[in-house]
Each structure stands twice: as structure tokens, then as C-alpha cells.
């Protein structure tokens, strides 16, 4: 019998008992010692692309990296030098597990446009919003619990849910975000099956990866449905300030602060290298988040927190957000124009902010199978399957326009169109059986009839 690592070897002592840590496995001697939860850990398809996408000859439309060259790096550098010179003994020391009080006060101002009404004591500073996702899942989700997530959904959240052995059930979206009727139908069916739903995870503003925004009329309906079924809403909002036109819509949190945990981040509006995010939660939940954070990291980086606080205090951060918004607006327009000119056989969403466009390929094309050819043609994207927990999304892909210049974006779409044309010709010659058939909903604007609850 082959061992768990598939090497065809076994690791047994003379008494016939298999020992954890025995040297029989050629790939990993500890394969029998890992916790059961590690079986759900898989590599991110986005991270796997980084080595290729970072090559200068490749036009990367894959990673959601903010365009940091637009920051006044000289001003940031001077602020950091002053911070070390004047407050170095504080910035380089241990800090509070909940986060620096001064930064938490400034976060209240940052959330004001989204109408998040909170007190600094309600805020827990985290190592990026990714840690906040992990902490919330850790304190609420037991193995086998259900987490509802939009279809498609943020790959980093799916990885967290998988790591804690949650069952992810996707809820369809359209161009106005998650569909309330589909959410209620999913909750009713899960309740009838006796399955325990703990969280509804949503990215309501400039969705990653779909690029759509949850409409204003739907927001209170989503919160009311979740509240009625006793499900906590986890609102992830890294892109809320990066809308191209007008003020942000009121947050889901604003409709019921006791039913929603709001997550924010400075990674998209300042710099991801500082790894500063936060969660706003009801009092009792906040206390558990702090305890869970202290158990994991003792405290978030004092230096990073004070660096962000100094930036917010000394620099016109609202103007800087406006610079980013205009820059991303131009690149989004370049992406949409290039798709219309060079890839008219596809369909795509029209973002009103954020970093992403969700593209649906012509019928029978498989974005995952097509990726090696795309890399050969020196263009990178993320296949749609990365954003589903159940194998959907083969006909779709995500394009990120935040980092390349407009000229590079157009060249990348041109290369992508060349790949699509070659794939279409291949299918015309050899038939659809030459490529795997796509499964599931491929475009948020063409949602499937309902979630797959099996």
C-alpha cells in the first residue's frame, strides 16, 4: 500500500506500528504527524504566479499590488526617520495587544466616509486585515461549520476558512453584488438540513475579484436576512475609499453594528509593507479578538502602527487617496477600452473603483488550462477557480489593473487576446472535448440559479 505521501513506501517499526516522524517517507518524514486541519491547506494560485509575473518581460495582470510609486516616498522617509529619532524607544518596543490608542482614534476618522460609527475602544489593530480574518474565523468557526461567501470570493479568505475546516457555501452575485433572494434561499435550505451557519463573508465595495459593488438598496436587506437567521456578517472593506466617483456607500456595519464585524486595511490606501489592518466589533467579540491576537503575536508591530499614525497626522492622506483613485480610474478605463477593442468575444464587469475586472471567456474556454500558454506569451492573470471553494470558475479570470501603466495594460490585453484566439482555433479544430468543460457560474452578472449546497 502506498504511504500518505504517495511515494509507495511505508514507515513501520518491527512491531508493525507506524510511527510519527519515522524516516520512511522520502518527501516528508513528518507526514503522519501533521494536524488534521493541514489537509485543507493548499498553495494560493496567486502566490504561485508571483515568480513568473515578476519577470520584467511579463505583463502581470495578476497581483493586486498598489502602485506605490505614486506615494511621496521622500515625505514618508522623512517621517520614519523623525519617528525613530523622536519616539524610537516607543516605536521599537512591545505595545498593546489591542493596538496603539492614537492610531485607533485616527482609524475612526478613516472610516467616517463609510459611516462606521464606532469608538476607538471598539477597534482592534491587526497585522493586516488578513490576520483579522483569521482571528474572527478562529473564535467563531468549528470544523464543519458553514461559512457563506459570495461566488466568486477573495482567495485569501477562502484559505482561512479552509484552514479552520469550515464548509464554504457560495451565494450567487450579479452586477449589484450578492443577491438577497439567493442568500435567503441558501440560509433556509441550510437550516432545513440542520447545518450550522456561522458567518456571511462579503466584500461589498469594489469586490475582489469581481469588481462589482453591492448596491445601496441591497445593503440593509442583506444585514436583515443575516440577522434573522442568526448569522454574523463579516464585512471586508479594503477598497471602500478607492471608488472612482462620489462618496462611499454606507457600510453594512452602519445598518446594525451588533450584527456586523467591519474589517479595514491600510494596505491599499497607504502601503501593504506596514501590514496594518483592523477590525471593528461588538464589545464582547472585541475582547475575544484581543485575546486571540495576543495568543498569536502578543501585539501588532508598534513601529508599523506609529508609522501609519505619523503618516495620517503629518500628511494629507485624503489628497493621497484622491491621487490613487484617479490613477486607478485611468487604468481601469484603459483595461475596459482594451477589452472592448481587442477581446470583444469575452464579457466583463465594469468596476466603479478598486483594482479588478472579472472576465468571462468565450464558451468552452478554460482559463486554468489556458494559463501556461498565456505565460508563454508573457502575460499573467489569475484563473477564476482560485476564487471558489468548489471548483467553479474555469471559464473566468481576474485581471488586475492597479500596478501596470495604461500602455502595459493594453499590451497585456493584446497578448491575452492572442492566447484566446489560439484557444478558440484549437477548439474549432479538435472540438470542445480537447479542453475541460467549465463548471459553475462564470460571471457575476449571470448568476447561477442558486448555490450548490451539496
Coordinates of C-alpha atoms in Angstrom, one line a residue:
X1 CA 0.0 0.0 0.0
X2 CA 1.4 3.5 -0.8
X3 CA 2.0 5.8 2.1
X4 CA 0.1 9.0 2.6
X5 CA 2.7 11.0 0.7
X6 CA 2.2 8.8 -2.4
X7 CA 5.8 7.6 -2.5
X8 CA 4.9 3.9 -2.4
X9 CA 6.9 3.4 0.9
X10 CA 5.7 2.7 4.4
X11 CA 7.3 3.7 7.7
X12 CA 6.9 0.9 10.2
X13 CA 8.8 -0.3 13.2
X14 CA 9.4 -4.1 13.8
X15 CA 6.3 -4.2 16.0
X16 CA 4.2 -3.2 12.9
X17 CA 3.1 0.1 14.3
X18 CA 3.6 3.2 12.1
X19 CA 5.5 5.9 14.0
X20 CA 5.0 9.7 13.6
X21 CA 8.3 11.2 12.4
X22 CA 9.7 7.9 11.2
X23 CA 12.1 8.3 8.2
X24 CA 10.3 6.1 5.7
X25 CA 8.8 8.9 3.7
X26 CA 11.1 10.2 1.0
X27 CA 9.3 13.6 0.7
X28 CA 8.3 14.4 4.2
X29 CA 9.2 12.4 7.3
X30 CA 6.5 14.2 9.3
X31 CA 3.6 13.4 7.0
X32 CA 1.9 11.3 9.7
X33 CA 2.3 13.8 12.5
X34 CA 0.5 16.8 11.0
X35 CA -2.8 18.0 12.5
X36 CA -5.8 17.0 10.5
X37 CA -6.6 20.7 9.7
X38 CA -3.5 20.9 7.5
X39 CA -5.1 18.7 4.9
X40 CA -7.1 21.7 3.8
X41 CA -4.0 23.8 3.2
X42 CA -3.2 24.5 -0.4
X43 CA -1.0 26.9 -2.2
X44 CA -2.6 30.1 -3.4
X45 CA -2.8 30.3 -7.2
X46 CA -1.9 34.0 -7.0
X47 CA 1.3 33.4 -4.9
X48 CA 2.3 30.6 -7.3
X49 CA 2.2 33.1 -10.1
X50 CA 4.5 35.6 -8.4
X51 CA 7.8 34.1 -9.6
X52 CA 6.6 34.3 -13.2
X53 CA 4.7 37.5 -13.0
X54 CA 7.6 39.5 -11.5
X55 CA 9.7 39.0 -14.6
X56 CA 10.1 42.3 -16.4
X57 CA 9.2 40.7 -19.8
X58 CA 5.8 39.5 -18.4
X59 CA 2.9 41.9 -18.3
X60 CA 1.3 40.9 -15.0
X61 CA -2.4 41.5 -14.7
X62 CA -2.4 39.0 -11.8
X63 CA -1.4 40.5 -8.4
X64 CA -3.4 43.2 -6.6
X65 CA -0.3 45.3 -5.7
X66 CA -0.9 49.0 -5.1
X67 CA 1.1 51.5 -7.2
X68 CA 3.5 52.7 -4.5
X69 CA 5.4 54.9 -6.8
X70 CA 2.5 57.3 -6.5
X71 CA 3.4 57.8 -2.8
X72 CA 5.6 60.7 -1.8
X73 CA 8.3 58.4 -0.7
X74 CA 10.6 61.2 0.4
X75 CA 7.9 62.5 2.8
X76 CA 7.4 59.0 4.1
X77 CA 11.1 58.5 4.6
X78 CA 11.5 61.8 6.5
X79 CA 8.5 60.9 8.7
X80 CA 10.0 57.5 9.5
X81 CA 13.4 59.0 10.3
X82 CA 11.7 61.5 12.6
X83 CA 9.7 58.8 14.3
X84 CA 12.8 56.8 15.2
X85 CA 14.7 59.9 16.3
X86 CA 11.9 61.3 18.5
X87 CA 9.9 58.2 19.6
X88 CA 12.2 55.3 18.8
X89 CA 12.1 53.8 22.3
X90 CA 8.3 53.5 22.0
X91 CA 8.2 52.6 18.3
X92 CA 10.7 49.7 18.7
X93 CA 9.2 48.4 21.9
X94 CA 6.3 46.0 22.7
X95 CA 2.9 47.5 22.6
X96 CA -0.7 46.9 23.4
X97 CA -2.4 43.8 22.2
X98 CA -5.4 45.8 21.0
X99 CA -3.3 48.4 19.2
X100 CA -2.0 51.9 19.8
X101 CA -4.7 54.2 21.1
X102 CA -3.6 57.1 18.9
X103 CA -3.8 55.0 15.8
X104 CA -7.2 53.6 16.8
X105 CA -8.5 57.2 17.2
X106 CA -7.3 58.0 13.7
X107 CA -8.9 54.9 12.3
X108 CA -12.2 56.3 13.4
X109 CA -11.7 59.2 11.1
X110 CA -10.6 57.0 8.2
X111 CA -13.9 55.0 8.5
X112 CA -16.1 58.1 8.7
X113 CA -16.9 58.2 4.9
X114 CA -18.3 54.7 5.1
X115 CA -20.4 55.8 8.1
X116 CA -18.8 53.3 10.5
X117 CA -20.0 54.7 13.8
X118 CA -17.5 53.4 16.4
X119 CA -15.4 54.4 19.4
X120 CA -11.6 53.8 19.4
X121 CA -12.2 51.1 22.1
X122 CA -14.2 49.2 19.5
X123 CA -11.2 48.9 17.2
X124 CA -8.6 46.0 17.3
X125 CA -5.5 46.7 15.3
X126 CA -4.2 43.6 13.4
X127 CA -1.3 42.6 11.2
X128 CA -3.1 43.4 8.0
X129 CA -6.8 42.6 7.6
X130 CA -5.7 39.1 6.7
X131 CA -5.0 38.5 10.4
X132 CA -8.4 39.9 11.3
X133 CA -10.0 37.4 9.0
X134 CA -8.0 34.6 10.8
X135 CA -8.9 35.8 14.2
X136 CA -12.6 36.1 13.5
X137 CA -12.7 32.7 12.0
X138 CA -10.7 31.2 14.9
X139 CA -13.1 32.5 17.5
X140 CA -16.3 31.6 15.7
X141 CA -15.8 28.6 13.4
X142 CA -15.6 24.9 14.5
X143 CA -14.8 22.2 12.0
X144 CA -17.8 21.5 9.8
X145 CA -19.5 24.9 10.4
X146 CA -20.7 26.7 7.3
X147 CA -19.4 30.0 6.1
X148 CA -21.4 31.7 3.3
X149 CA -19.3 33.6 0.8
X150 CA -20.0 35.3 -2.5
X151 CA -19.4 33.5 -5.7
X152 CA -16.6 34.3 -6.5
X153 CA -14.8 35.3 -3.3
X154 CA -11.5 36.6 -2.1
X155 CA -8.9 33.8 -2.3
X156 CA -7.2 34.8 1.0
X157 CA -10.5 34.4 2.9
X158 CA -11.2 31.0 1.3
X159 CA -7.7 29.9 2.5
X160 CA -8.5 30.9 6.1
X161 CA -11.9 29.2 6.1
X162 CA -10.3 26.1 4.7
X163 CA -7.6 26.1 7.3
X164 CA -10.2 26.1 10.1
X165 CA -12.1 23.3 8.3
X166 CA -15.2 25.3 7.6
X167 CA -17.5 24.3 4.8
X168 CA -17.8 27.2 2.3
X169 CA -21.2 27.6 0.6
X170 CA -21.2 30.1 -2.2
X171 CA -24.0 32.6 -2.8
X172 CA -24.5 34.0 -6.3
X173 CA -23.8 37.6 -7.2
X174 CA -24.7 39.8 -10.1
X175 CA -23.6 43.3 -11.1
X176 CA -25.2 44.7 -8.0
X177 CA -23.4 42.3 -5.6
X178 CA -24.7 39.4 -3.6
X179 CA -28.3 38.6 -4.4
X180 CA -30.6 38.9 -1.3
X181 CA -33.1 36.3 -2.5
X182 CA -30.3 33.8 -3.1
X183 CA -28.8 34.5 0.3
X184 CA -32.2 33.8 2.0
X185 CA -32.7 30.7 -0.1
X186 CA -29.3 29.3 0.9
X187 CA -29.9 30.1 4.6
X188 CA -33.4 28.5 4.5
X189 CA -32.0 25.3 2.9
X190 CA -29.1 25.0 5.2
X191 CA -31.4 25.5 8.2
X192 CA -33.7 22.7 6.9
X193 CA -30.6 20.5 6.6
X194 CA -29.7 21.2 10.2
X195 CA -26.4 22.7 9.2
X196 CA -24.9 25.5 11.4
X197 CA -24.0 28.7 9.6
X198 CA -21.6 31.0 11.5
X199 CA -20.6 33.7 9.1
X200 CA -21.5 35.6 5.9
X201 CA -18.3 36.9 4.4
X202 CA -18.7 39.7 1.9
X203 CA -16.5 42.3 0.2
X204 CA -19.3 44.9 -0.6
X205 CA -17.1 47.7 -2.2
X206 CA -15.3 47.2 -5.5
X207 CA -15.2 43.4 -4.9
X208 CA -12.1 41.3 -5.1
X209 CA -12.2 39.6 -7.6
X210 CA -15.5 40.5 -9.3
X211 CA -15.0 44.3 -9.3
X212 CA -18.7 45.0 -8.5
X213 CA -20.2 47.0 -5.7
X214 CA -23.2 45.9 -3.5
X215 CA -26.0 48.3 -4.3
X216 CA -27.4 50.7 -1.7
X217 CA -30.9 49.1 -1.6
X218 CA -29.5 45.7 -1.0
X219 CA -27.3 46.6 1.9
X220 CA -30.0 46.8 4.6
X221 CA -31.7 43.7 3.2
X222 CA -28.5 41.6 3.4
X223 CA -28.0 42.6 7.0
X224 CA -31.6 42.0 7.9
X225 CA -31.6 38.5 6.4
X226 CA -28.4 37.5 8.1
X227 CA -29.7 38.9 11.5
X228 CA -33.0 37.0 11.1
X229 CA -31.1 33.7 10.7
X230 CA -28.6 34.5 13.5
X231 CA -25.6 34.8 11.2
X232 CA -22.8 37.2 11.8
X233 CA -21.8 39.4 8.9
X234 CA -18.0 39.8 8.2
X235 CA -17.6 42.9 6.1
X236 CA -14.2 43.1 4.5
X237 CA -13.6 46.6 3.1
X238 CA -10.0 47.3 1.9
X239 CA -11.2 49.2 -1.2
X240 CA -14.0 51.3 0.1
X241 CA -12.1 54.6 -0.2
X242 CA -11.0 53.8 -3.8
X243 CA -14.2 54.5 -5.6
X244 CA -13.9 56.4 -8.8
X245 CA -16.9 58.7 -8.4
X246 CA -18.7 60.1 -5.3
X247 CA -18.6 59.1 -1.7
X248 CA -18.5 55.5 -0.5
X249 CA -21.9 53.9 0.2
X250 CA -22.8 53.4 3.8
X251 CA -21.2 50.3 5.3
X252 CA -23.2 47.2 6.2
X253 CA -21.9 47.9 9.7
X254 CA -23.9 51.2 9.7
X255 CA -27.1 49.3 9.4
X256 CA -26.5 47.1 12.5
X257 CA -23.2 47.4 14.4
X258 CA -24.1 44.5 16.7
X259 CA -24.6 42.1 13.7
X260 CA -21.5 43.1 11.6
X261 CA -17.8 42.9 12.1
X262 CA -16.1 45.5 9.9
X263 CA -12.6 44.9 8.6
X264 CA -10.3 47.6 7.2
X265 CA -6.7 47.9 6.0
X266 CA -4.1 50.5 5.1
X267 CA -2.6 48.1 2.5
X268 CA -4.5 49.6 -0.4
X269 CA -4.7 53.3 0.6
X270 CA -1.2 53.6 2.1
X271 CA 1.3 50.7 1.9
X272 CA 1.0 47.0 2.4
X273 CA 4.5 46.6 3.7
X274 CA 3.5 48.0 7.1
X275 CA 0.9 45.3 7.5
X276 CA -1.6 47.3 9.4
X277 CA -5.3 46.5 9.4
X278 CA -8.1 46.5 11.9
X279 CA -11.4 45.1 13.0
X280 CA -14.4 46.9 14.5
X281 CA -16.5 44.5 16.5
X282 CA -19.2 44.4 19.3
X283 CA -17.7 44.7 22.8
X284 CA -17.7 41.0 23.7
X285 CA -16.4 39.9 20.4
X286 CA -13.7 42.6 20.5
X287 CA -12.4 41.1 23.8
X288 CA -12.1 37.7 22.3
X289 CA -10.3 39.1 19.2
X290 CA -7.8 40.8 21.5
X291 CA -7.2 37.5 23.4
X292 CA -6.8 35.5 20.2
X293 CA -4.4 38.1 18.8
X294 CA -2.3 38.1 22.0
X295 CA -2.1 34.4 21.8
X296 CA -0.9 34.5 18.3
X297 CA 1.5 37.5 18.1
X298 CA 1.5 39.2 21.6
X299 CA 0.9 42.6 19.9
X300 CA 0.9 44.1 16.5
X301 CA 4.0 45.9 15.4
X302 CA 4.3 49.2 17.4
X303 CA 6.7 50.6 14.7
X304 CA 4.2 49.9 11.9
X305 CA 1.4 51.4 13.8
X306 CA 3.2 54.6 14.8
X307 CA 4.5 54.9 11.2
X308 CA 0.9 54.8 9.9
X309 CA -0.3 57.2 12.6
X310 CA 2.5 59.6 11.8
X311 CA 1.6 59.5 8.1
X312 CA -2.0 60.2 8.8
X313 CA -1.2 63.1 11.1
X314 CA 1.5 64.8 9.1
X315 CA 0.4 64.1 5.5
X316 CA -2.7 65.0 3.6
X317 CA -3.8 61.4 3.3
X318 CA -7.2 62.3 1.9
X319 CA -5.5 64.0 -1.0
X320 CA -3.2 61.0 -1.5
X321 CA -6.2 58.7 -1.6
X322 CA -7.6 61.0 -4.3
X323 CA -4.3 60.6 -6.3
X324 CA -4.7 56.8 -6.1
X325 CA -8.3 57.0 -7.1
X326 CA -7.6 59.0 -10.2
X327 CA -4.6 56.8 -11.2
X328 CA -6.7 53.6 -10.8
X329 CA -9.6 55.1 -12.7
X330 CA -7.3 55.8 -15.7
X331 CA -6.0 52.2 -15.6
X332 CA -9.5 50.7 -15.2
X333 CA -10.6 52.7 -18.3
X334 CA -7.5 51.5 -20.2
X335 CA -8.4 47.9 -19.3
X336 CA -12.0 48.2 -20.3
X337 CA -11.1 50.0 -23.6
X338 CA -8.5 47.4 -24.4
X339 CA -11.0 44.5 -23.8
X340 CA -13.6 46.2 -26.0
X341 CA -11.1 46.7 -28.8
X342 CA -9.1 43.5 -28.6
X343 CA -11.2 40.9 -26.9
X344 CA -14.9 41.6 -27.8
X345 CA -15.9 38.0 -27.7
X346 CA -15.4 38.0 -23.9
X347 CA -17.6 39.6 -21.3
X348 CA -16.5 41.5 -18.2
X349 CA -17.7 43.5 -15.2
X350 CA -17.4 47.3 -15.1
X351 CA -15.7 48.4 -11.8
X352 CA -16.5 51.7 -10.2
X353 CA -13.4 51.5 -8.0
X354 CA -10.8 49.2 -6.6
X355 CA -8.3 47.1 -8.6
X356 CA -10.1 44.4 -10.6
X357 CA -12.1 43.3 -13.6
X358 CA -13.7 39.9 -13.8
X359 CA -13.6 38.5 -17.3
X360 CA -15.7 35.6 -18.7
X361 CA -14.1 33.9 -21.7
X362 CA -16.0 32.7 -24.8
X363 CA -17.9 29.4 -24.4
X364 CA -15.9 26.2 -23.6
X365 CA -12.6 28.0 -22.9
X366 CA -10.9 27.1 -19.7
X367 CA -8.8 29.9 -18.1
X368 CA -6.9 27.4 -15.9
X369 CA -5.9 25.2 -18.9
X370 CA -5.1 28.3 -20.9
X371 CA -2.7 29.8 -18.4
X372 CA 0.5 28.0 -19.5
X373 CA 0.0 29.3 -23.0
X374 CA -0.6 32.8 -21.6
X375 CA 2.7 32.7 -19.6
X376 CA 4.5 31.6 -22.7
X377 CA 3.0 34.7 -24.4
X378 CA 4.3 36.7 -21.4
X379 CA 1.0 37.8 -19.9
X380 CA -0.2 36.7 -16.4
X381 CA -3.7 36.6 -14.9
X382 CA -5.4 34.7 -12.1
X383 CA -7.8 31.8 -13.2
X384 CA -11.3 32.0 -11.8
X385 CA -11.0 28.7 -10.0
X386 CA -8.8 30.4 -7.4
X387 CA -11.8 32.3 -6.1
X388 CA -14.1 29.4 -5.5
X389 CA -14.1 26.7 -2.9
X390 CA -15.8 24.1 -5.1
X391 CA -14.1 24.1 -8.5
X392 CA -16.3 26.7 -10.2
X393 CA -14.9 29.5 -12.3
X394 CA -13.0 27.7 -15.1
X395 CA -14.4 30.0 -17.8
X396 CA -13.4 33.1 -15.9
X397 CA -10.3 35.0 -14.9
X398 CA -9.4 38.1 -12.9
X399 CA -7.4 41.0 -14.4
X400 CA -5.8 43.5 -12.0
X401 CA -5.1 46.9 -13.4
X402 CA -3.6 48.6 -10.3
X403 CA 0.1 48.1 -11.0
X404 CA 0.9 48.3 -14.8
X405 CA 0.8 51.5 -16.7
X406 CA -2.0 52.0 -19.2
X407 CA 0.3 51.2 -22.1
X408 CA 1.4 48.0 -20.5
X409 CA -2.2 47.1 -19.7
X410 CA -3.2 47.4 -23.4
X411 CA -0.2 45.3 -24.4
X412 CA -1.1 42.7 -21.8
X413 CA -4.7 42.5 -23.1
X414 CA -3.4 42.2 -26.6
X415 CA -1.3 39.2 -25.6
X416 CA -4.2 37.7 -23.8
X417 CA -6.4 38.2 -26.9
X418 CA -3.8 36.3 -28.9
X419 CA -4.0 33.4 -26.5
X420 CA -7.8 33.4 -26.5
X421 CA -7.8 33.4 -30.3
X422 CA -5.4 30.4 -30.4
X423 CA -7.6 28.5 -27.9
X424 CA -10.7 29.2 -29.9
X425 CA -8.9 27.9 -33.1
X426 CA -7.8 24.8 -31.1
X427 CA -11.4 24.1 -30.1
X428 CA -12.7 24.7 -33.6
X429 CA -10.1 22.2 -35.0
X430 CA -10.4 19.5 -32.3
X431 CA -13.8 20.1 -30.7
X432 CA -14.8 21.0 -27.2
X433 CA -13.5 17.7 -25.8
X434 CA -10.0 19.0 -26.3
X435 CA -10.4 21.2 -23.3
X436 CA -12.2 20.5 -20.0
X437 CA -15.7 21.9 -19.8
X438 CA -16.1 24.9 -17.5
X439 CA -18.3 24.5 -14.5
X440 CA -20.4 26.8 -12.4
X441 CA -21.3 30.5 -12.8
X442 CA -18.7 32.3 -14.8
X443 CA -19.8 35.9 -14.5
X444 CA -21.3 37.8 -11.5
X445 CA -23.8 39.4 -13.9
X446 CA -25.0 35.9 -15.0
X447 CA -25.5 34.2 -11.6
X448 CA -26.4 30.6 -11.4
X449 CA -29.9 29.7 -10.3
X450 CA -28.8 29.0 -6.7
X451 CA -26.0 27.9 -4.5
X452 CA -24.7 24.4 -4.6
X453 CA -25.3 23.1 -1.0
X454 CA -24.1 19.5 -1.6

